[in-house]
GROMACS .gro file of N, CA and C in nm:
model
  471
    1MET      N    1   5.739   4.354   9.202
    1MET     CA    2   5.873   4.379   9.197
    1MET      C    3   5.904   4.397   9.051
    2THR      N    4   6.002   4.501   9.045
    2THR     CA    5   6.030   4.546   8.903
    2THR      C    6   6.164   4.478   8.855
    3ASP      N    7   6.159   4.440   8.731
    3ASP     CA    8   6.301   4.378   8.662
    3ASP      C    9   6.413   4.467   8.658
    4GLU      N   10   6.393   4.604   8.618
    4GLU     CA   11   6.490   4.692   8.616
    4GLU      C   12   6.510   4.795   8.737
    5HIS      N   13   6.640   4.794   8.752
    5HIS     CA   14   6.701   4.854   8.881
    5HIS      C   15   6.768   4.974   8.850
    6LEU      N   16   6.766   5.071   8.938
    6LEU     CA   17   6.845   5.190   8.908
    6LEU      C   18   7.007   5.175   8.906
    7ARG      N   19   7.066   5.192   8.786
    7ARG     CA   20   7.209   5.209   8.803
    7ARG      C   21   7.239   5.342   8.804
    8ALA      N   22   7.320   5.401   8.900
    8ALA     CA   23   7.344   5.522   8.938
    8ALA      C   24   7.485   5.540   9.001
    9THR      N   25   7.541   5.678   8.962
    9THR     CA   26   7.646   5.709   9.021
    9THR      C   27   7.588   5.788   9.156
   10VAL      N   28   7.684   5.758   9.274
   10VAL     CA   29   7.653   5.789   9.410
   10VAL      C   30   7.712   5.911   9.435
   11SER      N   31   7.631   6.018   9.474
   11SER     CA   32   7.702   6.134   9.521
   11SER      C   33   7.678   6.145   9.685
   12LEU      N   34   7.783   6.190   9.759
   12LEU     CA   35   7.785   6.204   9.903
   12LEU      C   36   7.805   6.346   9.926
   13ARG      N   37   7.728   6.409  10.010
   13ARG     CA   38   7.739   6.559  10.059
   13ARG      C   39   7.718   6.551  10.196
   14GLY      N   40   7.783   6.657  10.268
   14GLY     CA   41   7.816   6.690  10.383
   14GLY      C   42   7.728   6.806  10.436
   15VAL      N   43   7.642   6.791  10.543
   15VAL     CA   44   7.604   6.933  10.599
   15VAL      C   45   7.677   6.945  10.728
   16VAL      N   46   7.768   7.023  10.724
   16VAL     CA   47   7.875   7.032  10.818
   16VAL      C   48   7.820   7.170  10.911
   17PHE      N   49   7.819   7.156  11.040
   17PHE     CA   50   7.795   7.241  11.123
   17PHE      C   51   7.904   7.283  11.212
   18VAL      N   52   7.942   7.412  11.220
   18VAL     CA   53   8.031   7.458  11.340
   18VAL      C   54   7.954   7.578  11.391
   19ASP      N   55   7.938   7.571  11.539
   19ASP     CA   56   7.891   7.678  11.620
   19ASP      C   57   7.755   7.702  11.560
   20GLY      N   58   7.667   7.608  11.529
   20GLY     CA   59   7.524   7.667  11.463
   20GLY      C   60   7.521   7.694  11.329
   21ALA      N   61   7.618   7.718  11.258
   21ALA     CA   62   7.629   7.752  11.113
   21ALA      C   63   7.670   7.650  11.021
   22VAL      N   64   7.608   7.655  10.901
   22VAL     CA   65   7.620   7.545  10.809
   22VAL      C   66   7.718   7.601  10.694
   23LEU      N   67   7.814   7.509  10.657
   23LEU     CA   68   7.899   7.535  10.519
   23LEU      C   69   7.833   7.511  10.410
   24VAL      N   70   7.839   7.626  10.301
   24VAL     CA   71   7.785   7.609  10.186
   24VAL      C   72   7.905   7.652  10.087
   25VAL      N   73   7.918   7.606   9.967
   25VAL     CA   74   8.025   7.652   9.874
   25VAL      C   75   7.987   7.699   9.726
   26ARG      N   76   8.050   7.776   9.674
   26ARG     CA   77   7.991   7.814   9.528
   26ARG      C   78   8.092   7.753   9.434
   27ARG      N   79   8.016   7.695   9.334
   27ARG     CA   80   8.070   7.606   9.224
   27ARG      C   81   8.156   7.701   9.129
   28ALA      N   82   8.272   7.679   9.097
   28ALA     CA   83   8.343   7.744   9.002
   28ALA      C   84   8.282   7.749   8.848
   29SER      N   85   8.203   7.617   8.832
   29SER     CA   86   8.157   7.599   8.698
   29SER      C   87   8.030   7.686   8.663
   30ASP      N   88   7.933   7.699   8.757
   30ASP     CA   89   7.834   7.793   8.720
   30ASP      C   90   7.785   7.896   8.815
   31GLY      N   91   7.860   7.909   8.930
   31GLY     CA   92   7.842   8.002   9.018
   31GLY      C   93   7.708   7.951   9.126
   32GLY      N   94   7.655   7.842   9.111
   32GLY     CA   95   7.570   7.784   9.214
   32GLY      C   96   7.601   7.751   9.337
   33TRP      N   97   7.530   7.754   9.440
   33TRP     CA   98   7.586   7.696   9.571
   33TRP      C   99   7.537   7.562   9.606
   34GLU      N  100   7.602   7.501   9.680
   34GLU     CA  101   7.593   7.369   9.713
   34GLU      C  102   7.672   7.312   9.838
   35LEU      N  103   7.616   7.221   9.898
   35LEU     CA  104   7.689   7.151  10.017
   35LEU      C  105   7.821   7.091   9.955
   36PRO      N  106   7.932   7.076  10.034
   36PRO     CA  107   8.038   7.006   9.981
   36PRO      C  108   8.019   6.856   9.986
   37GLY      N  109   8.095   6.812   9.871
   37GLY     CA  110   8.092   6.646   9.883
   37GLY      C  111   8.121   6.610   9.726
   38GLY      N  112   8.087   6.500   9.690
   38GLY     CA  113   8.120   6.439   9.561
   38GLY      C  114   8.089   6.301   9.531
   39ARG      N  115   8.138   6.222   9.452
   39ARG     CA  116   8.122   6.117   9.405
   39ARG      C  117   8.197   5.995   9.488
   40LEU      N  118   8.130   5.889   9.522
   40LEU     CA  119   8.175   5.755   9.598
   40LEU      C  120   8.252   5.691   9.500
   41ALA      N  121   8.375   5.673   9.541
   41ALA     CA  122   8.483   5.586   9.468
   41ALA      C  123   8.447   5.414   9.478
   42PRO      N  124   8.490   5.371   9.379
   42PRO     CA  125   8.461   5.222   9.392
   42PRO      C  126   8.528   5.155   9.509
   43ARG      N  127   8.441   5.065   9.567
   43ARG     CA  128   8.484   4.979   9.686
   43ARG      C  129   8.516   5.102   9.816
   44GLU      N  130   8.489   5.210   9.819
   44GLU     CA  131   8.484   5.302   9.938
   44GLU      C  132   8.403   5.290  10.021
   45ASP      N  133   8.436   5.283  10.159
   45ASP     CA  134   8.322   5.302  10.245
   45ASP      C  135   8.267   5.454  10.241
   46VAL      N  136   8.113   5.439  10.270
   46VAL     CA  137   8.038   5.543  10.242
   46VAL      C  138   8.081   5.673  10.332
   47ARG      N  139   8.097   5.659  10.453
   47ARG     CA  140   8.153   5.776  10.554
   47ARG      C  141   8.275   5.837  10.526
   48ASP      N  142   8.384   5.710  10.481
   48ASP     CA  143   8.502   5.760  10.428
   48ASP      C  144   8.496   5.851  10.311
   49GLY      N  145   8.409   5.808  10.231
   49GLY     CA  146   8.401   5.890  10.087
   49GLY      C  147   8.340   6.028  10.125
   50VAL      N  148   8.254   6.045  10.201
   50VAL     CA  149   8.215   6.188  10.245
   50VAL      C  150   8.310   6.259  10.301
   51ARG      N  151   8.389   6.223  10.399
   51ARG     CA  152   8.493   6.269  10.488
   51ARG      C  153   8.611   6.310  10.365
   52ARG      N  154   8.638   6.221  10.271
   52ARG     CA  155   8.729   6.248  10.181
   52ARG      C  156   8.695   6.375  10.099
   53GLU      N  157   8.586   6.348  10.044
   53GLU     CA  158   8.518   6.463   9.946
   53GLU      C  159   8.535   6.598  10.024
   54ILE      N  160   8.467   6.609  10.149
   54ILE     CA  161   8.462   6.743  10.224
   54ILE      C  162   8.614   6.793  10.238
   55ARG      N  163   8.694   6.694  10.287
   55ARG     CA  164   8.835   6.738  10.289
   55ARG      C  165   8.907   6.803  10.165
   56GLU      N  166   8.888   6.720  10.069
   56GLU     CA  167   8.922   6.755   9.928
   56GLU      C  168   8.884   6.899   9.887
   57GLU      N  169   8.735   6.912   9.908
   57GLU     CA  170   8.699   7.049   9.861
   57GLU      C  171   8.713   7.153   9.970
   58THR      N  172   8.725   7.140  10.091
   58THR     CA  173   8.747   7.264  10.189
   58THR      C  174   8.863   7.254  10.262
   59GLY      N  175   8.918   7.145  10.303
   59GLY     CA  176   9.040   7.118  10.388
   59GLY      C  177   8.982   7.120  10.515
   60LEU      N  178   8.860   7.094  10.555
   60LEU     CA  179   8.789   7.057  10.671
   60LEU      C  180   8.784   6.880  10.708
   61ALA      N  181   8.806   6.858  10.831
   61ALA     CA  182   8.785   6.714  10.860
   61ALA      C  183   8.689   6.685  10.966
   62PRO      N  184   8.563   6.709  10.927
   62PRO     CA  185   8.442   6.692  11.007
   62PRO      C  186   8.416   6.568  11.052
   63THR      N  187   8.353   6.550  11.188
   63THR     CA  188   8.294   6.416  11.229
   63THR      C  189   8.175   6.405  11.146
   64VAL      N  190   8.172   6.273  11.085
   64VAL     CA  191   8.037   6.251  11.002
   64VAL      C  192   7.949   6.161  11.089
   65GLU      N  193   7.837   6.232  11.099
   65GLU     CA  194   7.727   6.157  11.208
   65GLU      C  195   7.641   6.057  11.160
   66GLU      N  196   7.541   6.098  11.063
   66GLU     CA  197   7.442   6.008  11.030
   66GLU      C  198   7.380   6.071  10.886
   67PRO      N  199   7.333   5.979  10.796
   67PRO     CA  200   7.275   6.022  10.670
   67PRO      C  201   7.125   6.088  10.732
   68VAL      N  202   7.088   6.190  10.666
   68VAL     CA  203   6.989   6.264  10.704
   68VAL      C  204   6.872   6.278  10.577
   69HIS      N  205   6.921   6.271  10.463
   69HIS     CA  206   6.838   6.262  10.323
   69HIS      C  207   6.889   6.181  10.242
   70THR      N  208   6.799   6.137  10.157
   70THR     CA  209   6.863   6.066  10.015
   70THR      C  210   6.750   6.109   9.910
   71VAL      N  211   6.811   6.110   9.789
   71VAL     CA  212   6.718   6.130   9.680
   71VAL      C  213   6.778   6.087   9.554
   72SER      N  214   6.707   6.025   9.469
   72SER     CA  215   6.760   5.971   9.347
   72SER      C  216   6.690   6.040   9.211
   73TRP      N  217   6.755   6.043   9.106
   73TRP     CA  218   6.668   6.099   8.980
   73TRP      C  219   6.770   6.058   8.865
   74ARG      N  220   6.702   6.096   8.733
   74ARG     CA  221   6.783   6.079   8.608
   74ARG      C  222   6.827   6.219   8.558
   75ASN      N  223   6.948   6.236   8.526
   75ASN     CA  224   7.004   6.356   8.488
   75ASN      C  225   6.938   6.388   8.327
   76ASP      N  226   6.980   6.494   8.273
   76ASP     CA  227   6.956   6.534   8.145
   76ASP      C  228   6.987   6.428   8.024
   77ALA      N  229   7.117   6.361   8.076
   77ALA     CA  230   7.147   6.255   7.961
   77ALA      C  231   7.091   6.131   8.012
   78ASP      N  232   6.998   6.116   8.078
   78ASP     CA  233   6.928   6.001   8.126
   78ASP      C  234   7.003   5.893   8.217
   79GLU      N  235   7.103   5.958   8.295
   79GLU     CA  236   7.173   5.888   8.365
   79GLU      C  237   7.132   5.875   8.510
   80GLY      N  238   7.138   5.747   8.575
   80GLY     CA  239   7.081   5.747   8.725
   80GLY      C  240   7.177   5.842   8.811
   81ARG      N  241   7.121   5.876   8.911
   81ARG     CA  242   7.197   5.952   9.016
   81ARG      C  243   7.115   5.925   9.141
   82LEU      N  244   7.209   5.912   9.245
   82LEU     CA  245   7.146   5.899   9.401
   82LEU      C  246   7.246   5.976   9.488
   83ALA      N  247   7.188   6.047   9.553
   83ALA     CA  248   7.255   6.155   9.640
   83ALA      C  249   7.226   6.118   9.808
   84VAL      N  250   7.322   6.099   9.873
   84VAL     CA  251   7.314   6.075  10.008
   84VAL      C  252   7.374   6.191  10.083
   85TYR      N  253   7.289   6.259  10.172
   85TYR     CA  254   7.345   6.375  10.265
   85TYR      C  255   7.375   6.315  10.397
   86PHE      N  256   7.480   6.367  10.469
   86PHE     CA  257   7.522   6.335  10.594
   86PHE      C  258   7.524   6.464  10.678
   87TYR      N  259   7.491   6.448  10.821
   87TYR     CA  260   7.484   6.547  10.915
   87TYR      C  261   7.636   6.522  10.961
   88GLY      N  262   7.710   6.644  10.984
   88GLY     CA  263   7.841   6.617  11.055
   88GLY      C  264   7.884   6.775  11.129
   89THR      N  265   7.969   6.742  11.210
   89THR     CA  266   8.013   6.864  11.272
   89THR      C  267   8.164   6.879  11.262
   90GLY      N  268   8.199   6.995  11.294
   90GLY     CA  269   8.342   7.050  11.279
   90GLY      C  270   8.380   7.144  11.402
   91GLU      N  271   8.496   7.154  11.395
   91GLU     CA  272   8.575   7.243  11.528
   91GLU      C  273   8.596   7.373  11.448
   92SER      N  274   8.645   7.390  11.331
   92SER     CA  275   8.691   7.518  11.263
   92SER      C  276   8.607   7.546  11.159
   93ARG      N  277   8.614   7.693  11.120
   93ARG     CA  278   8.551   7.746  11.021
   93ARG      C  279   8.648   7.769  10.908
   94ALA      N  280   8.771   7.741  10.923
   94ALA     CA  281   8.896   7.781  10.835
   94ALA      C  282   8.900   7.692  10.712
   95VAL      N  283   8.830   7.759  10.602
   95VAL     CA  284   8.811   7.665  10.477
   95VAL      C  285   8.921   7.685  10.386
   96SER      N  286   8.973   7.606  10.332
   96SER     CA  287   9.075   7.604  10.210
   96SER      C  288   9.000   7.543  10.096
   97LEU      N  289   8.959   7.608  10.001
   97LEU     CA  290   8.881   7.570   9.879
   97LEU      C  291   8.967   7.482   9.774
   98SER      N  292   8.906   7.405   9.725
   98SER     CA  293   8.975   7.330   9.601
   98SER      C  294   8.927   7.433   9.472
   99ASP      N  295   8.984   7.401   9.353
   99ASP     CA  296   8.955   7.474   9.224
   99ASP      C  297   8.825   7.447   9.187
  100GLU      N  298   8.747   7.349   9.250
  100GLU     CA  299   8.616   7.331   9.205
  100GLU      C  300   8.501   7.427   9.256
  101HIS      N  301   8.548   7.517   9.371
  101HIS     CA  302   8.467   7.619   9.428
  101HIS      C  303   8.558   7.738   9.431
  102VAL      N  304   8.466   7.869   9.431
  102VAL     CA  305   8.522   7.987   9.434
  102VAL      C  306   8.496   8.077   9.570
  103GLU      N  307   8.403   8.008   9.640
  103GLU     CA  308   8.356   8.104   9.752
  103GLU      C  309   8.296   7.997   9.870
  104ALA      N  310   8.318   8.012  10.000
  104ALA     CA  311   8.259   7.964  10.088
  104ALA      C  312   8.194   8.056  10.186
  105ALA      N  313   8.064   8.000  10.245
  105ALA     CA  314   7.990   8.109  10.341
  105ALA      C  315   7.959   7.994  10.453
  106TRP      N  316   7.952   8.066  10.584
  106TRP     CA  317   7.899   7.994  10.675
  106TRP      C  318   7.772   8.059  10.720
  107GLU      N  319   7.642   7.977  10.706
  107GLU     CA  320   7.515   8.032  10.718
  107GLU      C  321   7.430   7.961  10.820
  108ARG      N  322   7.344   8.033  10.883
  108ARG     CA  323   7.239   7.985  10.972
  108ARG      C  324   7.171   7.875  10.882
  109PRO      N  325   7.105   7.766  10.930
  109PRO     CA  326   7.033   7.663  10.848
  109PRO      C  327   6.934   7.714  10.754
  110GLY      N  328   6.856   7.826  10.811
  110GLY     CA  329   6.748   7.864  10.717
  110GLY      C  330   6.809   7.953  10.591
  111ALA      N  331   6.896   8.007  10.619
  111ALA     CA  332   6.963   8.093  10.503
  111ALA      C  333   7.041   8.005  10.406
  112ALA      N  334   7.109   7.889  10.476
  112ALA     CA  335   7.189   7.802  10.389
  112ALA      C  336   7.081   7.743  10.299
  113ALA      N  337   6.980   7.684  10.350
  113ALA     CA  338   6.870   7.624  10.267
  113ALA      C  339   6.818   7.693  10.160
  114GLU      N  340   6.794   7.832  10.177
  114GLU     CA  341   6.757   7.920  10.069
  114GLU      C  342   6.846   7.927   9.941
  115ARG      N  343   6.973   7.914   9.979
  115ARG     CA  344   7.087   7.916   9.883
  115ARG      C  345   7.095   7.807   9.791
  116LEU      N  346   7.035   7.690   9.826
  116LEU     CA  347   7.068   7.555   9.779
  116LEU      C  348   6.939   7.502   9.702
  117SER      N  349   6.964   7.386   9.632
  117SER     CA  350   6.869   7.323   9.556
  117SER      C  351   6.739   7.260   9.664
  118THR      N  352   6.637   7.250   9.614
  118THR     CA  353   6.546   7.179   9.705
  118THR      C  354   6.591   7.082   9.772
  119PRO      N  355   6.651   6.954   9.715
  119PRO     CA  356   6.692   6.838   9.798
  119PRO      C  357   6.807   6.873   9.911
  120GLN      N  358   6.893   6.950   9.847
  120GLN     CA  359   6.994   7.001   9.947
  120GLN      C  360   6.946   7.075  10.051
  121GLY      N  361   6.849   7.166  10.036
  121GLY     CA  362   6.793   7.259  10.132
  121GLY      C  363   6.717   7.169  10.238
  122ARG      N  364   6.646   7.055  10.178
  122ARG     CA  365   6.584   6.962  10.263
  122ARG      C  366   6.686   6.882  10.369
  123ALA      N  367   6.789   6.854  10.320
  123ALA     CA  368   6.897   6.783  10.379
  123ALA      C  369   6.948   6.881  10.488
  124VAL      N  370   6.973   6.999  10.461
  124VAL     CA  371   7.003   7.105  10.566
  124VAL      C  372   6.892   7.115  10.697
  125GLU      N  373   6.773   7.127  10.645
  125GLU     CA  374   6.665   7.126  10.742
  125GLU      C  375   6.672   6.996  10.846
  126ARG      N  376   6.695   6.884  10.782
  126ARG     CA  377   6.700   6.752  10.860
  126ARG      C  378   6.818   6.755  10.938
  127ALA      N  379   6.934   6.791  10.892
  127ALA     CA  380   7.040   6.777  10.963
  127ALA      C  381   7.033   6.898  11.066
  128ALA      N  382   6.960   6.996  11.059
  128ALA     CA  383   6.936   7.104  11.163
  128ALA      C  384   6.879   7.039  11.281
  129THR      N  385   6.782   6.965  11.244
  129THR     CA  386   6.710   6.888  11.380
  129THR      C  387   6.810   6.814  11.426
  130ALA      N  388   6.875   6.730  11.382
  130ALA     CA  389   6.964   6.639  11.426
  130ALA      C  390   7.089   6.726  11.518
  131TYR      N  391   7.119   6.813  11.470
  131TYR     CA  392   7.215   6.913  11.544
  131TYR      C  393   7.148   6.967  11.666
  132ARG      N  394   7.032   7.018  11.659
  132ARG     CA  395   6.957   7.057  11.780
  132ARG      C  396   6.937   6.965  11.889
  133ARG      N  397   6.916   6.832  11.836
  133ARG     CA  398   6.913   6.708  11.917
  133ARG      C  399   7.036   6.681  11.989
  134ASP      N  400   7.133   6.687  11.918
  134ASP     CA  401   7.267   6.656  11.974
  134ASP      C  402   7.358   6.774  12.050
  135SER      N  403   7.312   6.887  12.005
  135SER     CA  404   7.376   7.001  12.086
  135SER      C  405   7.298   7.095  12.158
  136PRO      N  406   7.220   7.070  12.221
  136PRO     CA  407   7.128   7.169  12.271
  136PRO      C  408   7.170   7.293  12.363
  137ASP      N  409   7.296   7.269  12.420
  137ASP     CA  410   7.355   7.360  12.472
  137ASP      C  411   7.428   7.463  12.394
  138ARG      N  412   7.490   7.419  12.283
  138ARG     CA  413   7.547   7.496  12.174
  138ARG      C  414   7.448   7.559  12.107
  139VAL      N  415   7.343   7.522  12.080
  139VAL     CA  416   7.228   7.587  11.991
  139VAL      C  417   7.183   7.706  12.073
  140ALA      N  418   7.149   7.664  12.190
  140ALA     CA  419   7.105   7.782  12.297
  140ALA      C  420   7.188   7.892  12.294
  141ALA      N  421   7.329   7.876  12.317
  141ALA     CA  422   7.416   7.975  12.345
  141ALA      C  423   7.421   8.037  12.213
  142SER      N  424   7.425   7.995  12.091
  142SER     CA  425   7.441   8.072  11.970
  142SER      C  426   7.323   8.149  11.925
  143THR      N  427   7.198   8.094  11.956
  143THR     CA  428   7.072   8.172  11.957
  143THR      C  429   7.069   8.302  12.020
  144ASP      N  430   7.106   8.284  12.165
  144ASP     CA  431   7.101   8.388  12.266
  144ASP      C  432   7.198   8.483  12.212
  145THR      N  433   7.330   8.454  12.192
  145THR     CA  434   7.417   8.556  12.175
  145THR      C  435   7.467   8.588  12.021
  146GLY      N  436   7.413   8.516  11.934
  146GLY     CA  437   7.443   8.534  11.790
  146GLY      C  438   7.580   8.491  11.762
  147ALA      N  439   7.630   8.401  11.845
  147ALA     CA  440   7.760   8.338  11.826
  147ALA      C  441   7.771   8.250  11.691
  148GLY      N  442   7.667   8.212  11.652
  148GLY     CA  443   7.660   8.115  11.527
  148GLY      C  444   7.660   8.182  11.404
  149ALA      N  445   7.651   8.306  11.419
  149ALA     CA  446   7.634   8.390  11.274
  149ALA      C  447   7.793   8.384  11.226
  150PRO      N  448   7.792   8.390  11.096
  150PRO     CA  449   7.946   8.400  11.041
  150PRO      C  450   7.985   8.541  11.036
  151SER      N  451   8.102   8.570  11.052
  151SER     CA  452   8.171   8.701  11.020
  151SER      C  453   8.173   8.739  10.885
  152ALA      N  454   8.212   8.866  10.839
  152ALA     CA  455   8.206   8.912  10.698
  152ALA      C  456   8.345   8.835  10.662
  153ALA      N  457   8.432   8.821  10.746
  153ALA     CA  458   8.582   8.771  10.691
  153ALA      C  459   8.546   8.606  10.653
  154GLU      N  460   8.466   8.565  10.722
  154GLU     CA  461   8.453   8.407  10.697
  154GLU      C  462   8.376   8.384  10.586
  155ASN      N  463   8.276   8.477  10.560
  155ASN     CA  464   8.190   8.477  10.438
  155ASN      C  465   8.259   8.515  10.307
  156GLU      N  466   8.384   8.583  10.332
  156GLU     CA  467   8.443   8.616  10.194
  156GLU      C  468   8.544   8.522  10.170
  157ARG      N  469   8.572   8.414  10.253
  157ARG     CA  470   8.672   8.308  10.208
  157ARG      C  471   8.635   8.223  10.094
   0.00000   0.00000   0.00000
């Protein structure tokens, strides 16, 4: 047993599916792509926190299903970090971005994972497994018809 425990800021992110596509957002600060989310507030319920962060950053109100991936690390300033990634589903692709982001895109899971960091990409892969498990009819329809692909207008928002 170790006497030293990780003291960490907790980050919550959502892998949000609508019709087989995953939402990714581009940061205003450096142009990198990420999953929507942010930090857990003191005494805040975890699921409430991830819902709040997604709503604040995108205007969406997804159903938060289950955690699919976690990762801990120390940042460049040697501060502890813990990220928890949740799988969720939504009804609408109408995104209203906060000032933290400059672009949103709805991507098939494989394409979304390629845009993201390795831990976030892994979260997308695991969430896609949960989505296929929970939504076999919708997955088959979007695969057969292409209905899950984002339109050009949705990618430009």
